Structures are given as structure tokens and as C-alpha cells.
Amino acid sequence: MPKISSDTLWDVAAAEVRNRENRTGEEDAEEDAHFPTESTVFLMGSKAGGKTTILLRFLDRDEAPKPTLALEYTFGRRARGHNTPKDIAHLWELGGGISLSDLVQIPITADNISALSVVLVLDLSKPNALWETMERLLESARSQVEKVCASLQKTGESRSGKQPSQNRVSRVLHKDYPDRELINPFPVSLLIIGSKFDIFQFTSSKSETTVSKARSFVNQLAFGTERPKSISTDPSKPLVIPAGLDSLSQIGPPVTSDVDIGTLHAKNPLDLWKKVFERVFPPESIKERKELKDPAKDPQYSEPLIDSMRAQKDQELEQYKREQAKSWKNVALDPKI
């Protein structure tokens, strides 16, 4: 007769825990290969800067891009081989430029922080808004990442089981990196894309070469494919610079005949570049930004029928306000009341 096991459920569970603790990394990797992975890619950047176009090309969707309303979600799947589960990439896109930067708290959470990447798309055809867009959005995203990591450090690890303090950027900026003491690396993987260079020539939907390169970089963030090896530092051509392969000394100081660099008081090389950039391309005024903050007045969300009805209702509201103002004025002047 077969021997009947007398182990209780707790004995079986304890044995399984001991077995997992004794596994080697190779065994874990072999087991993980049979399970799908999940990653999150968060796209943000200039308003109407081409984020949706880049996303659609990444997903192989042949359709015309539509304006992004606030924050939108989609996903992509990719099989690693035959008879293997498909890896999943959760894709978030933030619309509205810097006006909706508070929404970064939705796609950046404790559930996905260990597998999160950020893609910042900057419209090169609008240089006056470029630097502030970059600073404001990266600051909002960094603040949210640090907030999530701080909360996770109290519990010791992320919900996916990975240490929240594990900084993937630190593997790029090695201890001998020349600018290690001058820069503050972004806490998660970051890809910056300059869009609409077709006006000059760069990442545009009209250039298959540049779109293919952008897609390769996004694919690497989403599914962990091999990092693109191409690099281009020729300023007369589209720049392609993987993380860690440039330095402030290679970039050098700003070259301009319009600004006397010696008169600028900068804290570091990046600050110097900012001051020169904003001298050449003055930032947009606060008044202009406030006028465009109302989506109802934004040209990219134009809907003729709805807009005409809205205009009629606005007129009716103004008329009502004027009538009410007159009636309250008469009441205030009535001595009998």
C-alpha cells in the first residue's frame, strides 16, 4: 500500500517556503520565463507635440491621431516566443502639456514603480515653451516617484516584491562617470524625444528612420528588448544619445553671439545652458498660459456645433447676470426694505 502522508497543510506550506529560499537565481529566472511580465510606460510632454503619433506607431496602429483629453490609457502585448505568455505594457498618455501635471499621481503608483519608465516628448517647433515644459513635467513626475518610494521604504519593499530603492539609472552612471557630482539622475528610466524636427528634421511621422529609432527606444522600455546601439552626436543631424554616453564636457558651453556668457551667474553647466536658452527663446508669459488653460478655448479641441451652442449659452448667462445685477441694485436702493 502507498504510504499516506501525515503532513498537515502548514507542514506543506513551510516546506514550500524552504524550497523557494533554497532556489538559485537561474532556477528563478527559468521559472519566471513561464510567466508574463508587466511594465508601465508613461508618456507626457508638449501639448499637441506628437505623443499620440509615437504611441500609435509603437502599437502598429495605422490610424489618425486624435487630441488626448486629460489622461488616457491603453496597453500593448508582446510574445517572447512560441507557446509563451505575452508580456504586457501599460501605456499612459498625459495631455494638456503642463496644465494637467497634477494627474501624474494616477499612472505613477506603488503597484508599478519598480517597472516604470517615463517618456518626455518635447515640441522642437515651440522653443519658447520647451524648457519650462521639460522642467515642470519632470519635476512633477520626480516628486511623485520620490513620494511613492518614500512610502514604500516604510514597508521595506514594493508590492511587486522588488526593492523600491533599486535605481536602474545608477547602473548607467557608474562611479567613474565624469558628471556624477554635477547632475541628479532621474529616479526611473527616462527617454526624451524631440518631436516635429521635420520642420528642421527629427522625430516626425514623415521620417521612417527617426520614427523607427523612437519606436525601438520605447520598445526597450516597454518590453525589455535590447537597447538600441545607434548613437549620433552630430548637431547638424538628428541626435540619438543613449543614457550615459554623453557628458557635459562633450556637450561644451553654449555657442551664441547674442549673449555674453561671462555676464551670466550660473550654478552649474545645466543652469548656464538654461539661462542662455531663455535669453534666445524667452519663455511664454503667464498671461498667455492662463488664456490657453481653459480647454473650451483651446483650438485643438474645437467642435463647431458644440462651440456655437456654448457661445449661445454664454451670452444667455451674461444677459441673466446683467438682469440680476439690475434687480439687486434696485432692491438695495429701495428705502422701504
Short mmCIF file of C-alpha atoms in Angstrom, two decimals:
data_model
loop_
_atom_site.label_atom_id
_atom_site.label_comp_id
_atom_site.label_asym_id
_atom_site.label_seq_id
_atom_site.Cartn_x
_atom_site.Cartn_y
_atom_site.Cartn_z
CA MET A 1 0.00 0.00 0.00
CA PRO A 2 1.24 3.52 -0.72
CA LYS A 3 2.41 5.44 2.28
CA ILE A 4 -0.09 8.03 3.42
CA SER A 5 1.45 11.38 4.28
CA SER A 6 0.59 12.75 7.71
CA ASP A 7 1.80 16.27 6.91
CA THR A 8 -0.64 19.00 7.70
CA LEU A 9 -1.39 21.94 5.41
CA TRP A 10 1.01 24.08 7.46
CA ASP A 11 3.81 21.49 7.07
CA VAL A 12 3.37 21.55 3.29
CA ALA A 13 3.37 25.36 3.22
CA ALA A 14 6.53 25.56 5.38
CA ALA A 15 8.32 23.07 3.12
CA GLU A 16 7.40 25.13 0.05
CA VAL A 17 8.81 28.28 1.65
CA ARG A 18 12.10 26.48 2.46
CA ASN A 19 12.25 25.16 -1.08
CA ARG A 20 11.85 28.65 -2.56
CA GLU A 21 14.52 30.08 -0.27
CA ASN A 22 16.99 27.42 -1.45
CA ARG A 23 16.42 28.05 -5.16
CA THR A 24 19.23 29.54 -7.23
CA GLY A 25 18.87 32.65 -9.36
CA GLU A 26 18.95 30.54 -12.53
CA GLU A 27 16.06 28.43 -11.29
CA ASP A 28 14.06 31.56 -10.51
CA ALA A 29 14.83 33.02 -13.93
CA GLU A 30 13.79 29.76 -15.61
CA GLU A 31 10.51 29.76 -13.69
CA ASP A 32 9.89 33.47 -14.39
CA ALA A 33 10.27 32.78 -18.12
CA HIS A 34 6.93 30.96 -17.98
CA PHE A 35 5.11 33.95 -16.51
CA PRO A 36 4.25 37.21 -18.27
CA THR A 37 5.91 40.42 -17.15
CA GLU A 38 4.20 43.78 -16.74
CA SER A 39 5.67 47.22 -17.26
CA THR A 40 4.31 50.76 -17.30
CA VAL A 41 5.31 53.47 -19.79
CA PHE A 42 4.10 56.98 -19.05
CA LEU A 43 4.15 59.49 -21.94
CA MET A 44 3.96 63.21 -21.23
CA GLY A 45 5.20 66.39 -22.86
CA SER A 46 4.27 69.36 -25.01
CA LYS A 47 0.63 69.86 -25.85
CA ALA A 48 -0.09 68.57 -29.38
CA GLY A 49 3.58 67.62 -29.54
CA GLY A 50 3.21 64.20 -31.17
CA LYS A 51 2.86 61.84 -28.19
CA THR A 52 -0.15 60.04 -29.63
CA THR A 53 1.56 59.59 -33.00
CA ILE A 54 4.57 57.97 -31.34
CA LEU A 55 2.29 55.73 -29.28
CA LEU A 56 0.25 54.61 -32.29
CA ARG A 57 3.38 53.74 -34.28
CA PHE A 58 4.70 51.76 -31.33
CA LEU A 59 1.43 49.79 -31.26
CA ASP A 60 1.43 49.33 -35.07
CA ARG A 61 -1.90 51.09 -35.34
CA ASP A 62 -2.49 52.72 -38.71
CA GLU A 63 -4.92 55.43 -37.69
CA ALA A 64 -5.03 59.19 -37.46
CA PRO A 65 -4.11 60.54 -34.00
CA LYS A 66 -6.77 62.38 -32.01
CA PRO A 67 -6.21 65.03 -29.34
CA THR A 68 -5.60 63.50 -25.92
CA LEU A 69 -8.21 64.50 -23.36
CA ALA A 70 -6.58 64.76 -19.92
CA LEU A 71 -5.16 61.28 -19.23
CA GLU A 72 -5.68 58.25 -21.44
CA TYR A 73 -4.79 54.58 -21.00
CA THR A 74 -4.13 51.72 -23.39
CA PHE A 75 -1.90 48.66 -23.39
CA GLY A 76 0.33 46.60 -25.64
CA ARG A 77 1.26 42.90 -25.60
CA ARG A 78 4.27 41.05 -26.94
CA ALA A 79 5.10 37.33 -27.00
CA ARG A 80 8.67 36.31 -26.14
CA GLY A 81 8.45 33.10 -28.15
CA HIS A 82 6.23 30.20 -29.15
CA ASN A 83 3.86 28.86 -26.52
CA THR A 84 4.85 31.53 -24.02
CA PRO A 85 2.53 34.05 -22.34
CA LYS A 86 2.53 37.59 -23.68
CA ASP A 87 4.23 40.36 -21.74
CA ILE A 88 2.04 43.38 -21.04
CA ALA A 89 2.96 47.07 -21.25
CA HIS A 90 0.53 49.50 -19.62
CA LEU A 91 0.65 52.76 -21.58
CA TRP A 92 -0.46 56.09 -20.13
CA GLU A 93 -0.56 59.38 -22.02
CA LEU A 94 -0.95 62.77 -20.37
CA GLY A 95 -2.49 65.54 -22.48
CA GLY A 96 -2.61 69.28 -21.94
CA GLY A 97 1.11 69.95 -21.55
CA ILE A 98 1.92 71.37 -18.11
CA SER A 99 -1.67 72.39 -17.32
CA LEU A 100 -2.60 68.88 -16.15
CA SER A 101 0.68 67.91 -14.48
CA ASP A 102 -1.14 67.13 -11.20
CA LEU A 103 -2.50 63.98 -12.87
CA VAL A 104 0.92 62.26 -12.72
CA GLN A 105 -0.20 60.71 -9.43
CA ILE A 106 -2.57 58.40 -11.33
CA PRO A 107 -0.07 56.47 -13.55
CA ILE A 108 2.80 56.61 -11.02
CA THR A 109 1.82 54.32 -8.14
CA ALA A 110 3.24 51.83 -5.66
CA ASP A 111 1.98 48.98 -7.84
CA ASN A 112 4.11 49.87 -10.87
CA ILE A 113 7.04 51.94 -9.58
CA SER A 114 9.56 49.09 -9.90
CA ALA A 115 8.75 48.66 -13.61
CA LEU A 116 8.01 52.27 -14.57
CA SER A 117 9.52 54.28 -17.42
CA VAL A 118 8.81 57.88 -18.44
CA VAL A 119 8.83 59.23 -22.00
CA LEU A 120 9.01 63.01 -22.33
CA VAL A 121 8.08 64.37 -25.78
CA LEU A 122 9.13 67.99 -26.43
CA ASP A 123 7.88 70.01 -29.41
CA LEU A 124 11.00 71.49 -31.02
CA SER A 125 8.89 73.83 -33.15
CA LYS A 126 7.87 75.77 -30.00
CA PRO A 127 11.19 76.56 -28.29
CA ASN A 128 9.70 79.35 -26.14
CA ALA A 129 7.67 76.79 -24.22
CA LEU A 130 10.14 73.91 -24.40
CA TRP A 131 12.35 74.45 -21.34
CA GLU A 132 9.51 75.20 -18.92
CA THR A 133 7.54 72.22 -20.22
CA MET A 134 10.53 69.98 -19.60
CA GLU A 135 11.21 71.34 -16.12
CA ARG A 136 7.61 71.40 -14.89
CA LEU A 137 6.71 67.91 -16.09
CA LEU A 138 9.93 66.26 -14.94
CA GLU A 139 9.62 67.98 -11.57
CA SER A 140 6.04 66.72 -11.16
CA ALA A 141 6.97 63.17 -12.17
CA ARG A 142 10.10 63.12 -9.98
CA SER A 143 8.15 64.41 -6.98
CA GLN A 144 5.51 61.69 -7.37
CA VAL A 145 8.13 58.94 -7.82
CA GLU A 146 10.00 60.06 -4.71
CA LYS A 147 6.74 60.27 -2.76
CA VAL A 148 5.82 56.70 -3.73
CA CYS A 149 9.31 55.39 -2.97
CA ALA A 150 9.33 57.10 0.43
CA SER A 151 6.05 55.45 1.37
CA LEU A 152 7.30 52.05 0.18
CA GLN A 153 10.51 52.32 2.16
CA LYS A 154 8.42 52.25 5.32
CA THR A 155 7.16 48.78 4.38
CA GLY A 156 10.53 47.58 3.06
CA GLU A 157 9.63 46.65 -0.49
CA SER A 158 7.24 47.35 -3.34
CA ARG A 159 4.08 45.36 -3.94
CA SER A 160 5.80 43.53 -6.78
CA GLY A 161 8.43 42.26 -4.34
CA LYS A 162 11.29 44.42 -5.64
CA GLN A 163 13.18 46.93 -3.58
CA PRO A 164 11.80 50.44 -4.28
CA SER A 165 15.21 52.00 -3.81
CA GLN A 166 16.65 49.96 -6.65
CA ASN A 167 17.73 52.69 -9.08
CA ARG A 168 18.09 51.48 -12.64
CA VAL A 169 19.82 54.72 -13.62
CA SER A 170 22.68 54.02 -11.21
CA ARG A 171 23.75 51.13 -13.43
CA VAL A 172 24.33 53.62 -16.24
CA LEU A 173 26.05 56.34 -14.23
CA HIS A 174 29.00 54.29 -12.99
CA LYS A 175 31.34 55.59 -10.31
CA ASP A 176 33.80 56.95 -12.90
CA TYR A 177 31.16 58.92 -14.80
CA PRO A 178 32.63 62.45 -15.21
CA ASP A 179 29.43 64.36 -14.30
CA ARG A 180 28.37 62.18 -11.38
CA GLU A 181 28.65 65.04 -8.86
CA LEU A 182 27.03 67.65 -11.13
CA ILE A 183 23.74 66.01 -12.03
CA ASN A 184 20.80 64.45 -10.23
CA PRO A 185 19.72 61.41 -12.28
CA PHE A 186 16.02 60.88 -12.84
CA PRO A 187 14.85 58.14 -10.42
CA VAL A 188 13.36 55.87 -13.13
CA SER A 189 14.20 55.17 -16.75
CA LEU A 190 13.68 58.33 -18.81
CA LEU A 191 13.51 58.78 -22.59
CA ILE A 192 13.39 62.30 -24.03
CA ILE A 193 12.19 62.68 -27.62
CA GLY A 194 12.39 65.90 -29.64
CA SER A 195 9.36 65.91 -31.93
CA LYS A 196 8.47 67.84 -35.11
CA PHE A 197 12.06 68.07 -36.31
CA ASP A 198 10.60 67.53 -39.79
CA ILE A 199 10.28 71.32 -39.70
CA PHE A 200 14.08 71.18 -39.30
CA GLN A 201 14.14 67.31 -39.46
CA PHE A 202 13.81 64.89 -36.50
CA THR A 203 11.33 62.53 -34.87
CA SER A 204 8.38 63.05 -37.17
CA SER A 205 5.81 60.67 -38.59
CA LYS A 206 7.11 61.67 -42.02
CA SER A 207 10.57 60.22 -41.39
CA GLU A 208 10.56 56.42 -41.14
CA THR A 209 14.17 56.31 -39.94
CA THR A 210 13.65 58.58 -36.96
CA VAL A 211 10.27 57.05 -36.11
CA SER A 212 11.86 53.60 -36.18
CA LYS A 213 14.54 54.73 -33.74
CA ALA A 214 11.97 56.26 -31.39
CA ARG A 215 9.91 53.09 -31.55
CA SER A 216 12.99 50.97 -30.72
CA PHE A 217 13.69 53.01 -27.60
CA VAL A 218 10.04 52.83 -26.43
CA ASN A 219 10.03 49.09 -27.15
CA GLN A 220 13.09 48.65 -24.94
CA LEU A 221 11.33 50.44 -22.07
CA ALA A 222 8.07 48.56 -22.51
CA PHE A 223 9.29 45.01 -23.13
CA GLY A 224 12.93 44.97 -22.11
CA THR A 225 14.24 44.34 -25.62
CA GLU A 226 17.86 45.04 -26.44
CA ARG A 227 18.79 48.70 -26.08
CA PRO A 228 19.34 50.40 -29.47
CA LYS A 229 23.05 50.73 -30.17
CA SER A 230 22.86 53.64 -32.59
CA ILE A 231 24.36 56.94 -31.45
CA SER A 232 24.56 60.27 -33.27
CA THR A 233 26.13 63.41 -31.77
CA ASP A 234 26.38 65.44 -34.97
CA PRO A 235 24.39 68.66 -34.29
CA SER A 236 23.59 69.01 -38.00
CA LYS A 237 21.65 65.73 -37.85
CA PRO A 238 19.03 64.23 -35.53
CA LEU A 239 20.69 63.47 -32.19
CA VAL A 240 20.46 59.92 -30.83
CA ILE A 241 22.20 59.65 -27.46
CA PRO A 242 21.58 56.66 -25.16
CA ALA A 243 21.78 57.30 -21.41
CA GLY A 244 25.28 57.55 -20.02
CA LEU A 245 27.01 58.06 -23.37
CA ASP A 246 27.30 61.84 -23.19
CA SER A 247 28.86 64.29 -20.75
CA LEU A 248 28.84 68.00 -20.03
CA SER A 249 32.42 68.30 -21.23
CA GLN A 250 31.50 66.72 -24.57
CA ILE A 251 28.47 69.00 -24.92
CA GLY A 252 30.56 72.04 -24.06
CA PRO A 253 29.37 75.59 -23.29
CA PRO A 254 26.54 77.28 -25.24
CA VAL A 255 27.67 78.80 -28.53
CA THR A 256 25.90 82.10 -29.11
CA SER A 257 26.71 85.57 -30.37
CA ASP A 258 23.60 87.13 -28.79
CA VAL A 259 24.54 86.55 -25.15
CA ASP A 260 27.72 87.38 -23.23
CA ILE A 261 28.17 84.18 -21.20
CA GLY A 262 30.60 85.92 -18.87
CA THR A 263 27.81 88.16 -17.53
CA LEU A 264 25.60 85.23 -16.53
CA HIS A 265 25.68 83.87 -12.98
CA ALA A 266 25.04 80.15 -13.24
CA LYS A 267 25.23 77.47 -10.53
CA ASN A 268 26.32 74.68 -12.88
CA PRO A 269 26.66 73.91 -16.62
CA LEU A 270 22.99 72.96 -16.98
CA ASP A 271 21.91 76.22 -15.34
CA LEU A 272 24.17 78.12 -17.76
CA TRP A 273 22.52 76.41 -20.72
CA LYS A 274 19.10 77.31 -19.32
CA LYS A 275 19.96 80.99 -18.93
CA VAL A 276 21.36 81.23 -22.47
CA PHE A 277 18.43 79.26 -23.92
CA GLU A 278 15.87 81.53 -22.27
CA ARG A 279 17.72 84.64 -23.45
CA VAL A 280 17.45 83.40 -27.04
CA PHE A 281 13.93 81.95 -26.63
CA PRO A 282 12.12 83.98 -23.92
CA PRO A 283 9.53 81.89 -22.02
CA GLU A 284 5.86 82.45 -22.68
CA SER A 285 4.18 84.96 -20.36
CA ILE A 286 1.94 83.75 -17.52
CA LYS A 287 -0.98 85.68 -19.04
CA GLU A 288 -0.75 83.75 -22.31
CA ARG A 289 -0.70 80.43 -20.43
CA LYS A 290 -3.76 81.32 -18.37
CA GLU A 291 -5.71 82.24 -21.51
CA LEU A 292 -5.00 78.83 -23.01
CA LYS A 293 -5.65 76.85 -19.81
CA ASP A 294 -9.42 76.65 -20.43
CA PRO A 295 -9.91 73.62 -22.75
CA ALA A 296 -13.08 75.25 -24.12
CA LYS A 297 -10.87 77.97 -25.67
CA ASP A 298 -8.19 75.60 -26.91
CA PRO A 299 -8.19 75.35 -30.76
CA GLN A 300 -7.14 71.67 -30.73
CA TYR A 301 -10.45 70.72 -29.03
CA SER A 302 -12.61 72.71 -31.47
CA GLU A 303 -16.13 71.31 -32.08
CA PRO A 304 -18.18 73.77 -34.26
CA LEU A 305 -21.67 72.61 -33.21
CA ILE A 306 -20.85 72.34 -29.52
CA ASP A 307 -18.88 75.59 -29.57
CA SER A 308 -21.78 77.51 -31.14
CA MET A 309 -24.19 76.15 -28.51
CA ARG A 310 -21.67 77.03 -25.78
CA ALA A 311 -21.36 80.59 -27.16
CA GLN A 312 -25.16 80.95 -27.11
CA LYS A 313 -25.34 79.73 -23.52
CA ASP A 314 -22.52 82.09 -22.53
CA GLN A 315 -24.49 85.00 -24.00
CA GLU A 316 -27.63 83.93 -22.14
CA LEU A 317 -25.63 83.66 -18.91
CA GLU A 318 -24.18 87.15 -19.35
CA GLN A 319 -27.66 88.54 -20.04
CA TYR A 320 -29.01 86.82 -16.93
CA LYS A 321 -26.16 88.20 -14.81
CA ARG A 322 -26.84 91.75 -16.06
CA GLU A 323 -30.57 91.44 -15.29
CA GLN A 324 -29.87 90.08 -11.82
CA ALA A 325 -27.35 92.85 -11.15
CA LYS A 326 -30.01 95.46 -12.03
CA SER A 327 -32.65 93.85 -9.83
CA TRP A 328 -30.32 93.66 -6.82
CA LYS A 329 -29.32 97.28 -7.37
CA ASN A 330 -32.96 98.35 -7.28
CA VAL A 331 -33.55 96.35 -4.11
CA ALA A 332 -30.59 97.98 -2.42
CA LEU A 333 -31.90 101.48 -3.24
CA ASP A 334 -35.47 100.83 -2.09
CA PRO A 335 -35.87 102.69 1.27
CA LYS A 336 -38.87 100.56 2.24
CA ILE A 337 -36.71 97.44 2.54
#
